[in-house]
XYZ file of C-alpha atoms in Angstrom:
774
model
C 8.605 71.551 86.046
C 7.686 72.760 89.839
C 11.803 72.142 90.424
C 12.619 75.157 86.832
C 9.843 76.612 88.997
C 12.024 76.752 92.316
C 15.087 77.302 90.268
C 13.025 80.923 88.479
C 11.912 82.181 91.679
C 15.220 81.743 93.768
C 17.562 82.841 91.177
C 14.328 85.946 91.497
C 14.246 86.290 95.081
C 18.412 86.285 94.801
C 17.903 89.209 92.591
C 16.152 91.348 94.807
C 18.336 90.199 97.153
C 21.457 91.842 95.896
C 19.436 94.714 94.677
C 18.780 94.967 98.229
C 22.292 95.514 99.182
C 23.515 97.657 96.403
C 20.210 100.186 97.658
C 21.642 99.970 101.504
C 25.504 100.870 100.643
C 24.582 103.168 98.112
C 21.516 105.308 98.387
C 22.171 108.685 99.920
C 19.100 110.499 101.094
C 18.543 113.998 100.800
C 16.117 115.982 102.749
C 16.126 120.159 101.017
C 13.470 120.410 100.666
C 14.535 123.231 97.970
C 14.915 120.016 95.405
C 12.043 120.338 94.853
C 11.542 123.992 93.304
C 12.137 125.056 89.709
C 15.874 126.443 89.230
C 15.275 130.063 89.633
C 15.181 132.966 86.914
C 15.686 135.981 88.489
C 17.648 137.324 91.044
C 14.576 137.976 93.724
C 14.171 134.008 92.963
C 17.415 133.377 93.608
C 17.116 134.862 96.957
C 14.835 133.028 97.454
C 16.021 129.826 97.731
C 19.187 130.820 98.977
C 17.329 132.384 102.101
C 14.008 129.278 102.093
C 17.071 127.212 103.487
C 20.504 129.035 104.433
C 18.870 132.933 105.422
C 18.922 133.723 109.483
C 15.388 133.843 109.744
C 15.044 130.214 108.759
C 17.420 129.467 111.214
C 16.210 130.627 114.105
C 14.097 129.288 117.504
C 11.747 130.826 119.380
C 12.217 129.928 122.983
C 10.251 129.802 125.457
C 10.297 128.955 129.518
C 6.747 128.893 131.958
C 6.737 127.332 135.200
C 8.062 128.568 138.423
C 8.788 131.981 139.874
C 10.538 134.680 137.623
C 14.022 133.447 139.421
C 13.695 129.854 138.873
C 13.344 130.332 135.050
C 15.791 133.262 134.885
C 18.217 130.555 136.274
C 16.882 127.973 133.836
C 17.049 130.415 130.202
C 20.782 130.994 131.620
C 21.648 127.627 131.907
C 20.089 126.503 128.472
C 22.113 129.791 126.999
C 24.919 128.561 128.431
C 25.391 125.421 127.059
C 23.785 125.904 123.504
C 26.248 128.363 122.725
C 28.864 125.533 124.162
C 27.251 123.657 121.140
C 28.327 123.554 117.311
C 24.433 123.107 116.366
C 23.663 126.706 117.405
C 25.751 129.477 116.092
C 24.295 132.406 118.184
C 22.193 132.402 121.338
C 20.451 135.702 123.297
C 18.291 135.649 125.640
C 19.279 139.582 127.252
C 21.387 138.728 129.615
C 24.986 140.084 128.838
C 27.751 137.298 127.092
C 31.501 138.355 127.172
C 32.028 136.068 124.600
C 29.808 137.294 121.501
C 33.985 138.403 120.645
C 37.461 135.810 120.331
C 39.320 137.230 123.638
C 42.317 137.116 120.421
C 39.636 140.196 118.973
C 38.297 142.078 122.350
C 41.177 145.388 121.542
C 38.974 145.737 117.944
C 36.072 146.814 120.425
C 37.392 150.030 119.541
C 37.137 149.699 115.912
C 33.953 148.145 116.682
C 32.194 150.410 118.794
C 30.584 154.111 117.865
C 32.216 155.890 120.858
C 34.446 157.337 118.604
C 32.429 158.317 116.231
C 31.483 161.297 118.222
C 34.011 161.163 121.353
C 38.000 161.363 122.187
C 40.194 158.840 124.970
C 41.175 162.931 125.534
C 41.216 163.877 130.192
C 37.870 164.868 129.780
C 36.290 162.159 128.394
C 38.346 159.463 130.290
C 37.439 161.477 133.844
C 33.845 161.473 132.749
C 34.058 157.508 132.410
C 36.178 156.506 134.931
C 33.299 159.483 137.968
C 30.685 156.803 136.055
C 32.517 153.372 137.114
C 33.102 154.634 140.269
C 29.226 155.084 140.831
C 28.285 151.272 139.483
C 30.712 149.746 141.431
C 27.792 151.498 143.960
C 25.118 149.268 142.028
C 23.636 146.130 142.156
C 25.485 145.617 138.691
C 29.204 145.638 140.572
C 29.703 142.386 140.391
C 29.632 142.471 135.981
C 31.711 145.650 136.261
C 35.182 144.218 138.461
C 35.966 142.166 135.803
C 35.433 144.478 133.027
C 36.780 147.655 134.564
C 40.490 147.329 134.495
C 40.454 146.317 130.347
C 37.513 148.128 129.566
C 36.836 151.102 131.984
C 34.672 152.691 128.940
C 32.546 149.659 128.796
C 32.952 149.454 124.722
C 31.907 145.566 125.828
C 28.982 146.626 126.760
C 27.954 149.421 124.055
C 28.758 146.378 121.461
C 26.381 143.917 123.143
C 23.198 146.491 123.959
C 24.244 147.283 119.393
C 23.828 143.882 118.852
C 20.745 142.825 120.920
C 17.704 142.697 118.516
C 16.161 147.249 118.639
C 13.210 145.869 119.399
C 14.058 143.483 122.508
C 11.364 141.796 125.340
C 11.631 142.929 128.612
C 14.682 142.146 131.319
C 14.147 140.654 134.375
C 16.403 138.896 136.238
C 19.106 139.523 134.021
C 17.044 138.153 130.714
C 14.148 138.645 128.633
C 10.950 137.422 129.748
C 7.166 138.067 127.632
C 4.597 139.696 128.863
C 3.027 136.641 129.916
C 5.759 135.934 132.468
C 7.659 133.318 130.281
C 12.002 133.789 130.231
C 13.065 134.390 126.359
C 15.614 133.065 124.699
C 16.694 132.867 120.407
C 18.309 130.450 119.425
C 20.551 130.895 115.696
C 21.346 127.056 115.029
C 23.702 125.934 111.791
C 22.017 123.621 110.204
C 19.943 124.927 107.352
C 16.067 126.167 107.716
C 14.757 123.128 105.586
C 16.987 120.272 106.595
C 14.789 117.972 108.543
C 17.857 116.128 109.589
C 19.528 119.239 111.359
C 17.251 120.925 112.480
C 15.987 117.842 113.807
C 19.464 117.173 115.995
C 19.636 120.575 116.356
C 15.917 121.038 118.969
C 16.882 117.711 119.940
C 20.260 118.874 121.075
C 18.225 122.061 123.146
C 15.513 119.366 124.777
C 18.657 117.413 126.255
C 19.973 120.596 127.123
C 17.176 122.304 129.266
C 16.425 118.652 130.373
C 20.026 118.420 132.511
C 18.911 121.408 133.814
C 18.342 121.015 137.676
C 14.843 122.432 138.281
C 14.072 121.837 134.679
C 11.424 119.108 136.264
C 8.759 121.358 136.887
C 8.483 123.785 133.790
C 7.518 123.542 130.515
C 9.588 123.932 126.925
C 8.459 126.319 124.577
C 9.728 126.202 120.568
C 8.899 127.967 117.844
C 10.537 128.888 114.166
C 10.765 127.557 111.368
C 13.307 125.081 111.689
C 10.157 123.316 114.042
C 7.969 123.660 111.329
C 10.422 121.826 109.830
C 10.666 118.608 112.089
C 7.170 118.953 113.186
C 6.020 118.724 109.181
C 8.172 116.212 108.599
C 7.241 113.720 111.541
C 3.245 114.070 110.902
C 3.953 113.589 107.553
C 6.152 110.456 108.432
C 3.532 109.332 110.755
C 0.271 109.606 108.716
C 1.551 107.586 105.389
C 3.110 104.781 107.474
C -0.430 104.314 109.325
C -1.993 105.214 105.888
C 0.317 102.529 104.352
C 0.246 100.118 106.445
C -3.896 100.214 106.315
C -4.034 100.621 103.043
C -2.006 97.432 103.371
C -3.752 95.235 104.990
C -7.254 96.129 102.616
C -4.733 95.506 99.515
C -4.153 91.788 101.116
C -7.646 91.168 101.851
C -8.932 92.606 98.466
C -6.309 90.291 96.578
C -7.134 87.270 98.564
C -10.975 87.598 97.780
C -9.893 88.103 93.965
C -8.007 85.758 93.794
C -8.450 83.252 96.684
C -5.113 82.434 96.498
C -2.219 82.887 98.617
C 0.325 82.137 96.331
C -0.839 84.332 93.852
C -0.587 87.134 96.226
C 2.833 86.227 97.198
C 3.786 85.902 93.850
C 1.586 89.272 91.874
C 3.935 91.309 94.408
C 7.501 89.882 92.786
C 6.978 92.416 90.307
C 5.816 95.473 91.822
C 8.798 94.891 94.543
C 11.388 94.784 91.183
C 10.227 97.211 90.080
C 10.527 98.927 93.100
C 14.114 98.278 93.680
C 14.891 98.764 90.193
C 13.677 102.526 90.705
C 16.100 102.638 93.309
C 19.196 101.026 92.194
C 18.431 103.494 89.328
C 18.514 106.870 91.341
C 20.940 105.862 93.234
C 23.697 105.261 90.032
C 21.798 108.427 88.388
C 22.069 110.667 91.248
C 24.791 111.057 94.187
C 21.496 111.631 96.256
C 18.327 111.325 96.222
C 15.829 113.268 98.196
C 13.855 111.258 100.697
C 10.378 112.516 99.149
C 11.161 111.312 95.915
C 10.655 107.694 97.450
C 7.899 108.671 99.014
C 5.978 110.108 96.521
C 7.644 107.418 93.881
C 6.363 104.326 95.839
C 2.858 105.707 95.374
C 2.805 106.200 91.396
C 4.780 102.969 91.268
C 1.494 101.862 92.274
C 0.395 101.828 89.156
C 3.405 99.137 88.568
C 0.235 96.508 89.845
C -1.454 96.226 87.774
C 0.424 94.205 85.582
C 0.191 91.157 87.574
C -3.488 92.298 88.246
C -4.202 91.107 84.841
C -2.495 88.365 83.914
C -4.092 86.684 87.436
C -7.423 88.289 85.907
C -7.117 87.642 82.562
C -6.010 83.806 82.437
C -8.557 81.044 80.763
C -9.149 77.913 83.088
C -6.705 75.477 81.830
C -4.560 77.696 79.401
C -1.231 78.565 81.088
C -0.102 82.252 82.593
C 2.887 81.193 79.659
C 0.532 81.353 76.943
C -2.570 83.717 78.592
C 0.481 86.627 78.747
C 1.431 86.422 74.477
C -2.453 87.697 74.631
C -2.156 90.236 76.934
C 1.036 91.920 76.597
C 0.842 94.389 73.245
C -1.505 95.621 74.876
C -0.104 95.571 78.075
C 3.276 97.005 76.543
C 1.173 100.040 75.018
C -0.630 100.812 78.344
C 3.409 100.498 80.356
C 4.754 102.527 77.560
C 1.944 105.655 77.699
C 2.089 105.710 81.148
C 6.425 106.311 80.846
C 5.435 109.093 78.611
C 3.160 110.222 81.362
C 5.858 110.272 83.667
C 8.073 112.140 81.476
C 6.023 114.732 81.398
C 8.320 115.512 85.193
C 11.650 114.470 83.910
C 10.749 117.409 81.325
C 10.230 119.508 84.042
C 13.580 120.460 84.252
C 13.008 120.491 88.847
C 15.466 118.116 90.511
C 13.515 116.331 92.849
C 11.190 115.969 89.673
C 13.485 114.329 87.781
C 14.424 112.092 90.218
C 11.077 110.706 90.519
C 10.571 110.603 86.994
C 13.990 108.191 86.038
C 12.688 106.549 89.762
C 8.989 105.044 88.330
C 9.731 104.993 84.453
C 12.100 102.541 85.657
C 10.287 101.406 88.239
C 7.530 100.206 85.225
C 9.903 98.949 83.251
C 11.352 96.336 85.319
C 7.889 95.733 86.765
C 5.777 95.363 83.352
C 9.160 93.427 82.173
C 9.155 91.145 84.404
C 5.154 90.263 84.357
C 5.746 89.543 81.464
C 8.745 87.765 80.865
C 9.317 86.029 84.685
C 5.741 85.755 86.815
C 4.120 83.043 84.805
C 5.955 81.139 85.041
C 6.253 80.671 88.463
C 2.579 81.001 88.510
C 0.541 77.364 88.662
C -0.531 75.982 85.858
C -4.088 75.599 86.673
C -6.113 78.936 87.660
C -9.447 79.539 88.590
C -11.661 81.752 85.592
C -12.676 84.238 87.376
C -15.255 85.598 84.166
C -16.966 82.683 86.009
C -17.750 84.771 89.647
C -20.386 85.241 91.481
C -22.515 87.928 90.737
C -19.985 89.294 87.169
C -21.929 88.899 84.710
C -24.622 90.094 86.203
C -22.777 93.489 87.146
C -21.366 93.339 83.441
C -24.417 93.227 81.803
C -26.420 96.293 84.230
C -22.913 98.568 83.325
C -23.965 97.138 79.601
C -27.315 98.629 80.062
C -26.075 101.700 80.775
C -27.573 104.485 78.178
C -24.087 105.869 75.814
C -25.130 108.616 74.181
C -22.614 109.139 71.056
C -23.211 113.309 72.243
C -21.883 112.405 75.613
C -18.773 114.603 75.901
C -20.435 116.913 74.845
C -22.786 118.034 77.739
C -19.689 116.517 80.007
C -17.184 119.253 78.703
C -20.208 121.746 79.123
C -20.117 121.103 82.264
C -16.610 121.469 83.001
C -16.062 124.546 81.811
C -19.659 126.167 83.390
C -18.236 125.078 86.830
C -14.421 126.168 86.318
C -15.880 129.441 85.356
C -18.330 130.236 87.730
C -15.879 128.425 90.929
C -15.695 130.082 93.647
C -12.331 131.518 94.986
C -8.736 131.518 92.645
C -7.546 129.569 90.256
C -4.064 128.606 91.132
C -2.612 128.057 94.804
C 0.069 130.233 94.595
C 0.859 130.549 98.309
C 3.242 127.609 99.708
C 2.016 128.714 102.938
C -1.671 127.077 102.523
C -0.265 124.263 102.142
C 1.273 123.604 106.444
C -0.868 121.065 108.719
C 0.177 123.272 111.522
C -2.154 123.767 114.236
C -3.783 128.007 114.316
C -3.034 127.965 117.661
C 0.804 126.933 117.203
C 0.657 129.397 114.418
C -0.735 132.219 117.197
C 2.428 131.193 119.403
C 4.616 131.751 116.691
C 3.612 135.050 115.879
C 3.227 136.027 119.461
C 6.688 134.898 120.535
C 8.152 136.689 117.545
C 6.284 139.695 118.338
C 7.824 140.259 121.768
C 11.106 138.732 120.741
C 11.707 141.366 118.115
C 12.466 138.123 115.522
C 13.175 138.990 111.794
C 10.482 139.250 109.592
C 9.693 136.006 107.337
C 8.444 137.899 104.673
C 10.615 140.704 104.140
C 14.678 140.978 103.631
C 16.297 144.587 102.767
C 19.052 142.922 99.418
C 22.307 145.283 98.852
C 25.249 143.935 96.273
C 27.805 145.636 95.931
C 31.308 144.764 93.825
C 33.025 144.161 97.021
C 32.141 143.161 101.231
C 33.994 146.516 102.164
C 31.142 148.360 99.189
C 28.327 146.856 100.541
C 29.262 147.423 104.536
C 29.624 151.028 103.117
C 26.049 150.344 101.651
C 24.507 149.310 104.957
C 25.331 152.021 107.336
C 23.847 154.438 104.393
C 20.695 152.409 105.590
C 21.161 152.209 109.335
C 20.296 155.959 109.655
C 17.170 155.940 107.125
C 15.727 152.667 108.557
C 16.024 153.862 112.299
C 13.588 157.145 111.034
C 11.358 154.295 109.986
C 11.623 153.033 113.231
C 10.172 156.135 114.940
C 7.992 156.534 112.421
C 6.300 153.336 113.798
C 6.388 151.553 110.005
C 9.287 149.311 111.518
C 9.648 147.780 114.622
C 13.371 146.585 114.184
C 16.050 146.089 111.747
C 19.948 144.174 111.459
C 22.064 145.398 109.692
C 25.946 143.404 108.361
C 27.157 147.244 109.711
C 25.842 147.333 112.914
C 28.455 143.614 113.856
C 31.233 144.731 110.933
C 32.048 148.767 110.394
C 33.385 149.296 106.534
C 37.061 150.081 105.930
C 36.454 153.616 106.221
C 34.618 154.173 109.558
C 37.183 151.793 111.135
C 40.246 153.777 109.622
C 38.195 156.680 112.058
C 38.346 155.609 114.665
C 42.096 154.124 114.553
C 42.935 157.765 114.277
C 40.906 158.668 116.639
C 42.934 156.153 119.325
C 46.092 158.036 120.764
C 49.475 156.889 121.262
C 50.478 155.341 124.651
C 51.569 158.655 125.732
C 49.244 160.433 125.550
C 46.562 158.201 126.740
C 48.271 157.797 129.552
C 49.017 161.792 130.451
C 45.228 161.728 129.666
C 44.854 158.292 131.707
C 47.166 160.211 134.582
C 44.512 163.753 134.661
C 41.832 161.913 135.195
C 42.407 159.791 137.737
C 43.502 163.024 139.860
C 41.266 162.586 143.005
C 39.725 159.157 142.105
C 40.474 156.427 144.193
C 41.710 153.872 141.164
C 45.415 153.184 141.173
C 46.719 153.748 137.349
C 48.178 150.807 137.218
C 45.013 148.844 137.396
C 43.726 149.797 133.377
C 47.157 148.838 132.745
C 44.934 145.951 129.739
C 43.357 148.962 129.210
C 46.536 150.783 127.861
C 47.469 148.219 126.608
C 44.218 147.047 124.313
C 44.678 150.967 122.473
C 47.715 150.702 121.621
C 46.798 146.976 119.982
C 43.994 148.222 118.351
C 46.209 151.517 117.172
C 48.614 149.464 114.936
C 46.254 146.490 114.292
C 45.651 145.664 110.771
C 41.687 146.848 109.745
C 39.247 143.586 111.088
C 37.753 142.052 107.321
C 34.992 139.443 107.416
C 37.314 136.437 106.911
C 39.332 137.915 109.827
C 35.621 138.246 112.065
C 34.524 134.508 110.977
C 37.286 134.003 114.321
C 34.230 135.598 116.341
C 31.133 133.506 118.203
C 29.127 136.258 116.161
C 31.118 135.523 112.546
C 28.354 132.977 111.832
C 25.443 135.590 112.102
C 27.537 138.129 109.954
C 28.692 135.024 107.400
C 24.417 134.122 107.048
C 24.132 138.003 106.174
C 27.429 139.767 104.026
C 28.393 136.848 101.304
C 29.579 136.456 97.858
C 27.537 135.374 95.243
C 29.980 134.740 92.224
C 31.835 138.393 90.929
C 30.273 140.413 93.641
C 29.127 140.636 97.216
C 25.750 140.565 98.609
C 24.349 141.649 101.925
C 21.022 140.656 103.806
C 19.474 142.564 106.610
C 16.679 141.107 108.131
C 13.341 143.492 109.540
C 10.751 143.047 112.419
C 7.939 143.644 112.287
C 7.018 144.981 109.184
C 4.352 147.493 109.003
C 3.832 149.627 105.957
C 6.582 147.749 103.386
C 5.747 151.052 100.732
C 7.476 152.764 102.734
C 10.405 150.717 104.233
C 10.940 150.028 100.573
C 10.987 154.274 99.337
C 12.820 155.120 102.676
C 15.606 152.394 101.820
C 15.738 153.455 97.448
C 16.573 157.060 98.868
C 19.975 156.098 101.093
C 21.274 153.849 98.549
C 20.883 152.562 94.658
C 22.244 149.349 95.677
C 19.895 148.485 98.020
C 16.159 147.389 97.774
C 12.948 145.908 99.528
C 12.991 141.657 99.089
C 9.353 141.053 99.140
C 9.865 136.528 99.583
C 6.327 135.614 99.903
C 5.895 138.155 96.582
C 9.107 136.271 95.170
C 7.623 132.950 95.943
C 4.515 132.842 94.371
C 6.176 134.558 91.521
C 8.259 131.003 91.429
C 5.130 128.752 92.055
C 3.840 130.265 89.021
C 6.716 129.665 86.512
C 6.936 126.417 87.900
C 3.473 125.893 87.379
C 3.613 127.397 83.728
C 7.196 124.536 83.012
C 4.531 121.816 84.286
C 1.700 121.883 82.058
C 4.234 122.583 78.906
C 5.438 119.396 79.899
C 2.240 118.443 80.508
C 1.073 119.371 76.925
C 4.617 117.995 75.408
C 3.840 114.310 76.934
C 0.368 114.024 75.388
C 0.488 115.212 72.776
C 3.590 112.293 72.458
C 0.609 109.968 74.462
C -1.292 110.151 71.211
C 1.525 109.347 68.433
C 1.813 106.912 70.913
C -1.451 105.158 71.209
C -2.671 105.906 67.336
C 0.300 103.932 65.901
C -0.077 101.346 68.579
C -4.147 100.792 68.092
C -2.911 101.434 64.489
C -6.430 104.023 64.358
C -7.712 107.412 65.102
C -10.569 106.630 66.393
C -9.472 103.800 68.614
C -7.036 106.434 70.147
C -9.808 109.100 70.752
C -12.413 106.046 72.348
C -9.028 106.076 75.270
C -7.993 109.242 75.407
C -10.958 110.744 75.171
C -12.188 109.202 78.296
C -9.074 110.534 80.202
C -8.814 113.749 79.317
C -12.817 114.176 80.502
C -12.132 112.453 83.340
C -8.734 114.591 84.189
C -11.342 118.050 83.806
C -14.355 117.024 85.933
C -11.259 116.338 88.369
C -10.564 119.766 87.794
C -13.836 121.532 87.635
C -15.451 118.891 91.321
C -12.568 120.692 93.494
C -12.417 124.064 91.544
C -16.705 123.480 92.471
C -15.988 123.146 96.025
C -13.374 126.361 96.812
C -10.431 124.451 96.248
C -7.499 126.106 94.919
C -5.296 123.631 91.961
C -1.714 123.785 93.505
C 1.724 121.878 91.909
C 0.139 118.909 93.835
C -2.965 118.264 92.499
C -1.101 119.278 88.706
C 1.240 116.282 89.807
C -1.751 114.658 90.895
C -3.724 114.771 88.217
C -0.264 112.983 85.971
C -0.581 109.937 88.318
C -4.719 109.511 87.897
C -4.856 110.272 84.276
C -2.210 107.270 83.782
C -3.834 104.888 85.978
C -7.406 106.126 83.794
C -4.954 105.629 80.385
C -4.775 101.904 81.718
C -8.445 101.229 82.401
C -9.305 103.233 78.939
C -6.979 101.128 76.734
C -8.699 97.020 78.182
C -12.786 98.290 77.035
C -11.433 99.422 74.221
C -10.306 95.901 73.494
C -12.957 93.981 71.732
C -12.736 90.446 71.356
C -15.961 89.518 71.172
C -16.087 87.642 73.525
C -18.273 88.257 77.079
C -16.216 86.206 79.024
C -13.076 88.118 78.257
C -14.711 91.360 78.952
C -15.512 90.096 82.378
C -11.908 89.196 82.470
C -11.542 92.720 81.716
C -14.398 93.673 83.922
C -12.792 91.793 87.296
C -9.247 92.662 86.872
C -9.784 96.492 86.309
C -11.973 96.197 89.634
C -9.108 95.364 91.611
C -7.407 98.384 89.845
C -9.272 100.779 90.945
C -10.674 99.000 94.671
C -7.239 99.232 95.130
C -6.113 102.544 94.321
C -8.924 103.788 96.291
C -8.200 101.798 99.274
C -4.389 103.997 98.549
C -5.961 107.345 97.567
C -8.788 106.921 99.495
C -6.598 106.873 102.922
C -5.152 110.363 101.610
C -7.594 112.312 100.921
C -9.033 111.605 104.836
C -5.213 113.112 105.557
C -4.886 116.238 107.688
C -2.243 117.088 106.422
C -2.760 119.639 102.995
C -0.675 117.848 100.536
C -1.570 113.938 101.020
C -5.335 115.674 100.622
C -4.399 116.919 97.747
C -3.041 114.116 95.884
C -4.945 111.488 97.754
C -8.341 113.140 96.776
C -7.680 114.454 93.486
C -6.465 110.609 92.263
C -9.189 108.974 94.333
C -11.338 110.967 91.840
C -9.962 110.582 88.799
C -9.599 107.240 89.199
C -13.707 107.141 90.180
C -13.766 109.429 86.934
C -12.497 107.169 84.595
C -13.588 103.751 85.686
C -16.795 105.683 85.221
C -15.934 107.035 81.984
C -14.182 104.604 79.868
C -17.239 101.774 80.776
C -19.158 104.700 78.741
C -17.786 105.591 76.435
C -15.827 101.642 75.793
C -16.959 100.909 71.643
C -17.818 97.335 72.178
C -21.048 98.105 74.572
C -23.430 97.890 72.427
C -22.153 94.495 70.877
C -22.062 93.219 74.824
C -25.591 93.268 74.600
C -26.855 91.453 71.370
C -24.270 88.361 73.510
């Protein structure tokens, strides 16, 4: 017999090892948080989902350098900007200094089509003479070093005009050639290539930014401050991981102590972990087979939800009678245990029915894991457990505890006052019932948010709430509409309704505008004659400006710039984020900064072009959350009806099904009422936690409903349930103390639910009066 048990144990461990190898080689973990948002249905929601991760505002990192004098900070700013511009992780770096590399050298002649100079001027003798006289004066200024390199090819300084045009409208003060804040910090804006909601890409980019700064001479005495959506994503991800790790360690130690105290057996502890490990590995293996990429949150939440599976071996260990084999014990328990497994799987089907990619993964993981853990508890674990086991029914104090519970009053009308109290608490609770604002769930410290707001204001960085949206059949039509918006938006800036804006047409004019500018460029003989006349009386040699004449001639004959051609420029990624194809049409996205009067801006935009509108991302996110919640509630309702049918068929009695489902339902509403009376709005994470708590509570009610007529068996039921309750409270009670709102919401909700489910399952158990007769 011992040899058979050893062989089965080895075979089980080998199967787990093979599953582990499969998981290790095939599992691909994703990090895009949009996987846990529902599929958008409205155009605004679709744009929201794109902009959350892909939009230019979500990719910006705001950097401040402090420590040392202005010259030292400016030097560090220039050195950092130069390093980041060479780094492929960044698509744009701006710090107030002039970057001649903004345009690819092959595209430099196109500056005459990009700059608005030719809209009002002509390259005739008068204009060129005026420009050359100004350059002569400039050569005697501190800017002479920069101008000497530009003068032969660009005497009208179109490159500088473009740099100024592409600089944010509201920029910080420039000192020592770079931006400085009002507090004396050197400022810098960096746009990452990675999506804003991709923690891996953002963490890599921030790591490279820090490394580049640390490698600069003199950086050791300075302090680097980073903020922005990507930085917040990395911080939240790291904070969540750290808290989950220490909570997991403490909970694991507590669970080991609990199991040893409950069963006084190391072998029971180790063997009892096998079904849960089987469930976890089977769940991950199923995910790798069904999905090309598994989200990290699926794994984190999945292991938490799979905690229900630890009840299966606990039930088997607690219900063993003295002298009875584990195989015989599990046969008697199996019908009820199978009902519990099926009920929990039905509850988790609500996740799959929600239609959300991340929750579908969660459903596949937990349902597969519960089935694997349940069936391995039935068909494998009993054959490994020792033949003889201690009967927990005789534990000191258990009989007295059971007697005390049985002596509690159990009026039949108990649900009525509970239901009335729940309704009263929900109706009169303070604050809004639902939490639609996802930003309220951020665990970021207030001082960091205030720093971000301050730097965003100083830098004129894009507002993370508002976007200007232009839709048209072609990219050129979007650029044309965008150009119409520019004068109206400048009026809004002058009226203080807006601090600044960024339009795709600022970077790339529409074809008609380029064509008009190109037509105003003189041919080579005309330009040569105008330049000869303009140089009269000036100390410049005519052959010095040969590169200028060549560029004008090149620009006259060049094909007009398209977004595809402009993509070769370092600013190409910037334009690509603002102008992109969406199916059969194109969308232009313009960022705004410092929106003080959204209604005025929206009205101005609508009057300028009917295809343009102001998008409020906060409003779109709230509508998306509301739609998400509605889908989950519908799925929960369907799962509840299916659960009622399943329990009724399994127990062959509507009355018995009521004894199981009534405590679960009342306890769920009690949790809602208590949290609402505490002023806590109900978020999506509370709903997920309520489903988990209901799955746990259903097990308590199922086993308490079973009337064996044997007080010893009922004490075993109580022992198993108490161990399960304490184990759940260990994990979720710790989460309830977390500083992270999401973890705290889940922990508090499940901990309260476990307590209420246990108490109501005891008080509404049908055999309580019979227990008192024994």
